[in-house]
Coordinates of C-alpha atoms in Angstrom, one line a residue:
M1 CA 0.0 0.0 0.0
S2 CA 1.6 3.3 -1.1
G3 CA 0.7 6.9 -0.6
E4 CA -1.1 8.7 2.1
W5 CA -4.7 8.1 2.8
I6 CA -5.1 11.6 4.0
S7 CA -3.4 14.6 2.3
F8 CA -3.5 18.2 3.3
D9 CA -3.5 20.8 0.5
F10 CA -3.4 24.2 2.0
G11 CA -2.5 25.7 -1.3
A12 CA -6.0 24.7 -2.6
L13 CA -7.6 26.7 0.2
L14 CA -5.4 29.7 -0.5
N15 CA -6.2 29.6 -4.2
S16 CA -10.0 29.4 -3.7
F17 CA -10.2 31.1 -0.3
W18 CA -12.8 33.7 -1.0
A19 CA -15.1 31.5 -3.1
T20 CA -14.9 28.8 -0.4
T21 CA -15.6 31.5 2.3
F22 CA -18.7 32.8 0.6
D23 CA -20.0 29.3 -0.2
G24 CA -19.4 28.4 3.5
L25 CA -21.4 31.5 4.7
T26 CA -24.3 30.5 2.4
L27 CA -24.4 27.0 3.9
G28 CA -23.8 28.4 7.4
A29 CA -26.9 30.6 7.1
I30 CA -29.0 27.5 6.5
Y31 CA -27.4 25.7 9.4
A32 CA -28.0 28.7 11.6
L33 CA -31.8 28.8 10.9
V34 CA -32.1 25.2 11.9
A35 CA -29.8 25.7 14.9
L36 CA -32.2 28.3 16.2
G37 CA -34.8 25.6 16.6
Y38 CA -32.5 23.5 18.7
T39 CA -31.5 26.5 20.8
L40 CA -35.0 27.8 21.5
V41 CA -36.3 24.4 22.6
Y42 CA -33.2 23.7 24.7
G43 CA -33.4 27.1 26.3
V44 CA -37.0 26.6 27.4
L45 CA -37.1 22.8 28.2
N46 CA -33.4 21.9 28.5
L47 CA -34.2 19.3 25.8
I48 CA -32.2 18.4 22.7
N49 CA -35.0 17.9 20.2
F50 CA -33.4 15.4 17.9
A51 CA -36.6 15.2 15.9
H52 CA -36.0 18.8 14.7
S53 CA -34.1 17.4 11.7
E54 CA -37.3 15.7 10.5
V55 CA -39.2 18.9 11.1
F56 CA -36.8 20.5 8.7
I57 CA -37.1 17.8 6.0
A58 CA -40.9 17.9 6.2
G59 CA -40.7 21.5 5.1
A60 CA -38.3 20.5 2.3
F61 CA -40.8 17.9 1.0
A62 CA -43.5 20.6 1.1
V63 CA -41.3 22.9 -1.0
V64 CA -40.6 20.2 -3.6
F65 CA -44.3 19.2 -3.9
F66 CA -45.5 22.8 -4.1
L67 CA -43.0 23.9 -6.7
S68 CA -43.4 20.7 -8.7
S69 CA -47.1 21.4 -8.9
L70 CA -46.3 24.8 -10.4
G71 CA -44.2 23.2 -13.1
F72 CA -40.7 23.6 -11.6
G73 CA -38.3 20.8 -12.5
P74 CA -34.7 20.0 -13.2
S75 CA -34.3 23.1 -15.4
A76 CA -35.0 26.6 -14.1
P77 CA -38.3 27.9 -15.3
T78 CA -38.7 31.0 -17.5
L79 CA -40.8 33.3 -15.4
P80 CA -41.1 37.0 -14.9
L81 CA -39.1 38.1 -11.9
G82 CA -42.3 39.1 -10.0
M83 CA -44.0 35.8 -10.6
L84 CA -40.8 33.9 -9.6
I85 CA -40.6 35.8 -6.3
L86 CA -44.3 35.2 -5.6
D87 CA -43.9 31.5 -6.2
L88 CA -40.8 31.3 -3.9
V89 CA -42.5 33.3 -1.1
L90 CA -45.6 31.0 -1.3
A91 CA -43.3 27.9 -1.2
G92 CA -41.5 29.4 1.8
I93 CA -44.8 30.1 3.6
I94 CA -46.1 26.6 2.9
A95 CA -42.8 25.1 4.1
M96 CA -43.0 27.1 7.3
V97 CA -46.6 26.1 8.0
V98 CA -45.8 22.4 7.4
S99 CA -42.6 22.4 9.5
G100 CA -44.3 24.5 12.2
G101 CA -47.2 22.1 12.3
T102 CA -44.9 19.1 12.4
A103 CA -43.0 20.7 15.3
I104 CA -46.2 21.2 17.3
I105 CA -47.3 17.7 16.7
V106 CA -43.9 16.4 17.8
E107 CA -44.2 18.4 21.0
R108 CA -47.8 17.3 21.7
V109 CA -47.2 13.6 21.0
A110 CA -43.7 13.0 22.2
Y111 CA -43.0 15.5 25.0
K112 CA -46.2 16.8 26.6
P113 CA -47.2 13.4 28.0
L114 CA -43.8 13.1 29.6
R115 CA -44.1 16.5 31.1
D116 CA -47.5 15.7 32.5
R117 CA -46.0 12.6 34.2
G118 CA -42.9 14.4 35.5
A119 CA -40.6 12.1 33.5
S120 CA -36.9 12.2 33.8
R121 CA -34.6 14.0 31.3
L122 CA -33.4 10.7 30.0
A123 CA -37.0 9.8 29.1
F124 CA -37.3 13.0 27.1
L125 CA -34.0 12.2 25.3
I126 CA -35.1 8.7 24.4
S127 CA -38.4 10.0 23.2
A128 CA -36.7 12.6 21.0
I129 CA -34.5 10.0 19.4
G130 CA -37.5 7.7 18.9
M131 CA -39.6 10.4 17.4
S132 CA -36.8 11.2 14.9
F133 CA -36.8 7.6 13.7
V134 CA -40.6 7.4 13.6
L135 CA -40.8 10.4 11.3
Q136 CA -37.9 9.2 9.1
Y137 CA -39.7 5.9 8.5
I138 CA -43.0 7.6 7.9
F139 CA -41.3 9.5 5.1
F140 CA -39.7 6.2 4.0
E141 CA -43.0 4.4 3.8
W142 CA -44.6 7.3 2.1
R143 CA -42.0 8.3 -0.5
G144 CA -39.5 5.4 -0.6
P145 CA -35.7 5.5 -0.3
N146 CA -34.9 7.6 -3.3
A147 CA -34.5 11.4 -3.4
E148 CA -37.3 13.5 -4.8
P149 CA -36.9 14.8 -8.4
S150 CA -34.7 17.8 -8.7
V151 CA -36.4 21.2 -8.4
T152 CA -34.4 24.1 -9.7
M153 CA -35.8 27.5 -8.7
F154 CA -33.7 29.8 -10.7
R155 CA -30.3 29.9 -12.4
P156 CA -27.8 31.9 -10.2
K157 CA -26.6 35.0 -11.9
P158 CA -23.3 36.8 -11.0
I159 CA -24.0 40.0 -9.0
F160 CA -20.5 41.3 -8.1
E161 CA -16.9 40.2 -7.6
V162 CA -14.9 40.2 -4.3
F163 CA -11.2 39.4 -4.5
G164 CA -11.7 37.4 -7.7
A165 CA -14.7 35.4 -6.2
I166 CA -18.1 35.8 -7.9
I167 CA -21.0 36.4 -5.5
D168 CA -24.2 35.2 -7.2
S169 CA -27.9 35.9 -6.8
Q170 CA -28.5 32.6 -5.0
Q171 CA -25.9 33.2 -2.3
L172 CA -27.1 36.7 -1.7
T173 CA -30.8 35.6 -1.5
I174 CA -30.0 32.9 1.1
V175 CA -27.7 34.9 3.3
I176 CA -29.6 38.1 3.3
A177 CA -33.0 36.4 3.9
A178 CA -31.6 34.2 6.6
L179 CA -29.9 37.1 8.4
I180 CA -33.2 39.1 8.3
M181 CA -35.1 36.2 9.8
M182 CA -32.5 35.6 12.6
V183 CA -32.4 39.3 13.5
C184 CA -36.2 39.3 13.7
V185 CA -36.2 36.3 16.0
D186 CA -33.6 37.8 18.2
Q187 CA -35.6 41.0 18.5
V188 CA -38.8 39.0 19.3
V189 CA -37.1 37.2 22.1
R190 CA -35.6 40.3 23.5
R191 CA -38.3 42.9 23.1
T192 CA -41.8 41.4 22.9
K193 CA -44.2 40.1 25.4
L194 CA -43.8 36.6 23.9
G195 CA -40.1 36.9 24.1
R196 CA -40.3 37.9 27.8
G197 CA -42.4 34.9 28.4
I198 CA -39.9 32.6 26.6
R199 CA -37.0 34.1 28.7
A200 CA -39.0 33.8 31.9
V201 CA -39.8 30.1 31.4
A202 CA -36.2 29.5 30.3
Q203 CA -34.9 31.1 33.5
D204 CA -37.4 29.8 36.1
P205 CA -40.5 28.0 34.8
D206 CA -42.1 27.7 38.3
T207 CA -41.8 31.3 39.1
A208 CA -42.9 32.3 35.6
T209 CA -46.1 30.3 36.1
L210 CA -46.7 32.0 39.5
M211 CA -46.3 35.4 37.7
G212 CA -49.0 34.5 35.2
V213 CA -47.0 33.2 32.3
N214 CA -48.8 30.3 30.6
R215 CA -46.0 27.8 30.3
E216 CA -47.7 25.4 27.9
R217 CA -48.5 28.2 25.5
I218 CA -44.9 29.4 25.6
I219 CA -43.6 25.9 24.9
V220 CA -45.9 25.4 22.0
A221 CA -45.0 28.9 20.6
T222 CA -41.3 28.0 21.0
F223 CA -41.7 24.8 19.0
A224 CA -43.7 26.6 16.4
I225 CA -41.1 29.4 16.0
G226 CA -38.4 26.7 15.6
G227 CA -40.5 24.9 13.1
F228 CA -41.1 28.1 11.1
L229 CA -37.4 28.8 10.9
A230 CA -36.7 25.2 9.9
G231 CA -39.3 25.6 7.1
A232 CA -37.5 28.7 5.8
A233 CA -34.2 26.8 6.0
A234 CA -35.9 24.1 3.9
L235 CA -36.7 26.5 1.1
F236 CA -33.1 27.7 1.1
Y237 CA -31.8 24.1 1.3
V238 CA -33.8 23.1 -1.8
M239 CA -32.6 26.2 -3.5
R240 CA -29.0 25.2 -2.8
V241 CA -29.4 21.4 -3.2
P242 CA -32.2 20.9 -5.7
A243 CA -32.1 17.0 -5.5
G244 CA -31.3 16.6 -1.8
V245 CA -34.8 15.8 -0.4
F246 CA -35.3 12.2 0.8
Y247 CA -36.4 10.5 3.9
M248 CA -33.1 10.8 5.7
G249 CA -32.1 14.1 4.1
G250 CA -32.5 16.0 7.4
F251 CA -30.3 13.8 9.5
I252 CA -26.8 15.0 8.6
L253 CA -27.9 18.6 8.2
G254 CA -29.5 18.3 11.6
I255 CA -26.2 17.1 13.2
K256 CA -24.5 20.1 11.5
A257 CA -27.1 22.5 12.9
F258 CA -26.8 20.9 16.3
T259 CA -23.0 21.4 16.1
A260 CA -23.7 25.0 15.2
A261 CA -25.9 25.5 18.3
V262 CA -23.4 23.9 20.6
L263 CA -20.5 25.8 19.1
G264 CA -22.2 29.2 19.4
G265 CA -23.7 28.4 22.9
I266 CA -26.8 26.2 22.9
G267 CA -29.6 28.2 24.4
N268 CA -28.2 31.4 22.9
V269 CA -30.1 32.9 19.9
R270 CA -27.1 34.9 18.7
G271 CA -24.9 32.0 19.4
A272 CA -26.9 29.9 16.9
L273 CA -26.2 32.6 14.2
L274 CA -22.5 32.7 15.0
G275 CA -22.2 28.9 15.3
G276 CA -24.0 28.3 12.0
L277 CA -21.7 30.6 10.0
L278 CA -18.6 29.1 11.7
V279 CA -19.7 25.6 11.0
G280 CA -20.4 26.4 7.3
L281 CA -16.9 28.0 7.0
I282 CA -15.1 25.2 8.9
G283 CA -16.7 22.5 6.9
N284 CA -15.9 24.1 3.6
Y285 CA -12.3 24.9 4.6
G286 CA -11.7 21.4 5.8
A287 CA -13.1 19.8 2.7
T288 CA -11.0 22.1 0.5
I289 CA -7.8 21.3 2.4
L290 CA -8.5 17.6 2.4
G291 CA -9.5 17.6 -1.2
D292 CA -12.9 15.9 -1.1
S293 CA -16.3 17.3 -0.2
Q294 CA -17.1 14.0 1.7
W295 CA -14.7 15.2 4.4
T296 CA -17.0 18.1 5.3
D297 CA -19.2 15.9 7.6
V298 CA -16.1 14.4 9.3
V299 CA -14.6 17.8 10.0
I300 CA -17.8 19.1 11.5
F301 CA -18.2 16.0 13.7
V302 CA -14.6 16.5 14.9
V303 CA -15.5 20.1 15.7
L304 CA -18.6 18.9 17.7
I305 CA -16.5 16.5 19.8
L306 CA -13.8 19.2 20.4
V307 CA -16.3 21.8 21.5
L308 CA -18.0 19.3 23.9
M309 CA -14.6 18.4 25.3
I310 CA -13.0 21.8 25.6
R311 CA -15.9 24.4 25.9
P312 CA -19.2 22.7 26.2
N313 CA -20.9 26.0 26.9
G314 CA -20.0 27.2 23.5
I315 CA -18.4 30.5 22.4
L316 CA -21.0 32.9 23.8
G317 CA -22.2 30.5 26.4
T318 CA -25.1 32.6 27.7
N319 CA -28.4 30.7 28.1
L320 CA -31.8 31.9 26.8
G321 CA -33.0 32.9 30.3
E322 CA -30.1 35.3 30.8
A323 CA -30.8 37.2 27.6
R324 CA -31.3 40.9 28.2
V325 CA -32.9 43.6 26.1

């Protein structure tokens, strides 16, 4: 056996640094939206909702089915800009409703009965993992093992150039839209009555209940918000990976989003944004240095292990209950 089974090519990263960076930020914005779902639920219930990846993929199925019904296919359609934007907005809304509804069903079926019985945290964890597998195999029985037909929304067009790297319309759409959504969620948590309720339950659920906060409504609202964000991420994911929707399609992305939440500081809304962008960058840099995109997942899993070993509270480390306006 000759040769090295792992080679490091830092020159490849230097040669494509800016293109790799912008592509990583695009993927990172998607991870961050999904990571927010993990962060909000963990902040309120101290629960890792492993079924959140299936909440995400439910929205992705909704995007594919809706756009396919409108005639979208492997080739980008020829539509006026206004009509295209309307179709994508409607697809996003439908995905958010489907994912939000799925998240609420997961909470009512898998977690509320355990809360009513005062179950241990281990029981919640087992239920979360079980619910993830249940949803996966519902999708498997419904759609089979193969990915859904490719749905291309539009052909990316160059917008401007930065240090020799082309920034296209797809990258700008995903990053700008995701950032706007994340800023809106951050402001909702910090400045609205609902946000005060979320922070109160996250900090001390018993005292919050005594002060008139309806804990059950806050929990449902938290799952719904996380589901809405996962649905939006599903739209951007299909935009980026037109043929990536199948019954296990959310599993690996969910692990990456969970890594993002842990890296930024799980339970921290702004940490989810920071962690998502960092995971997108680290994954892309690692794959470029190692010379194969299949290394992306390995690099991100190594990051997850290192964070859990070295700084389990994450970079920002502040929990949701300690957030201040």
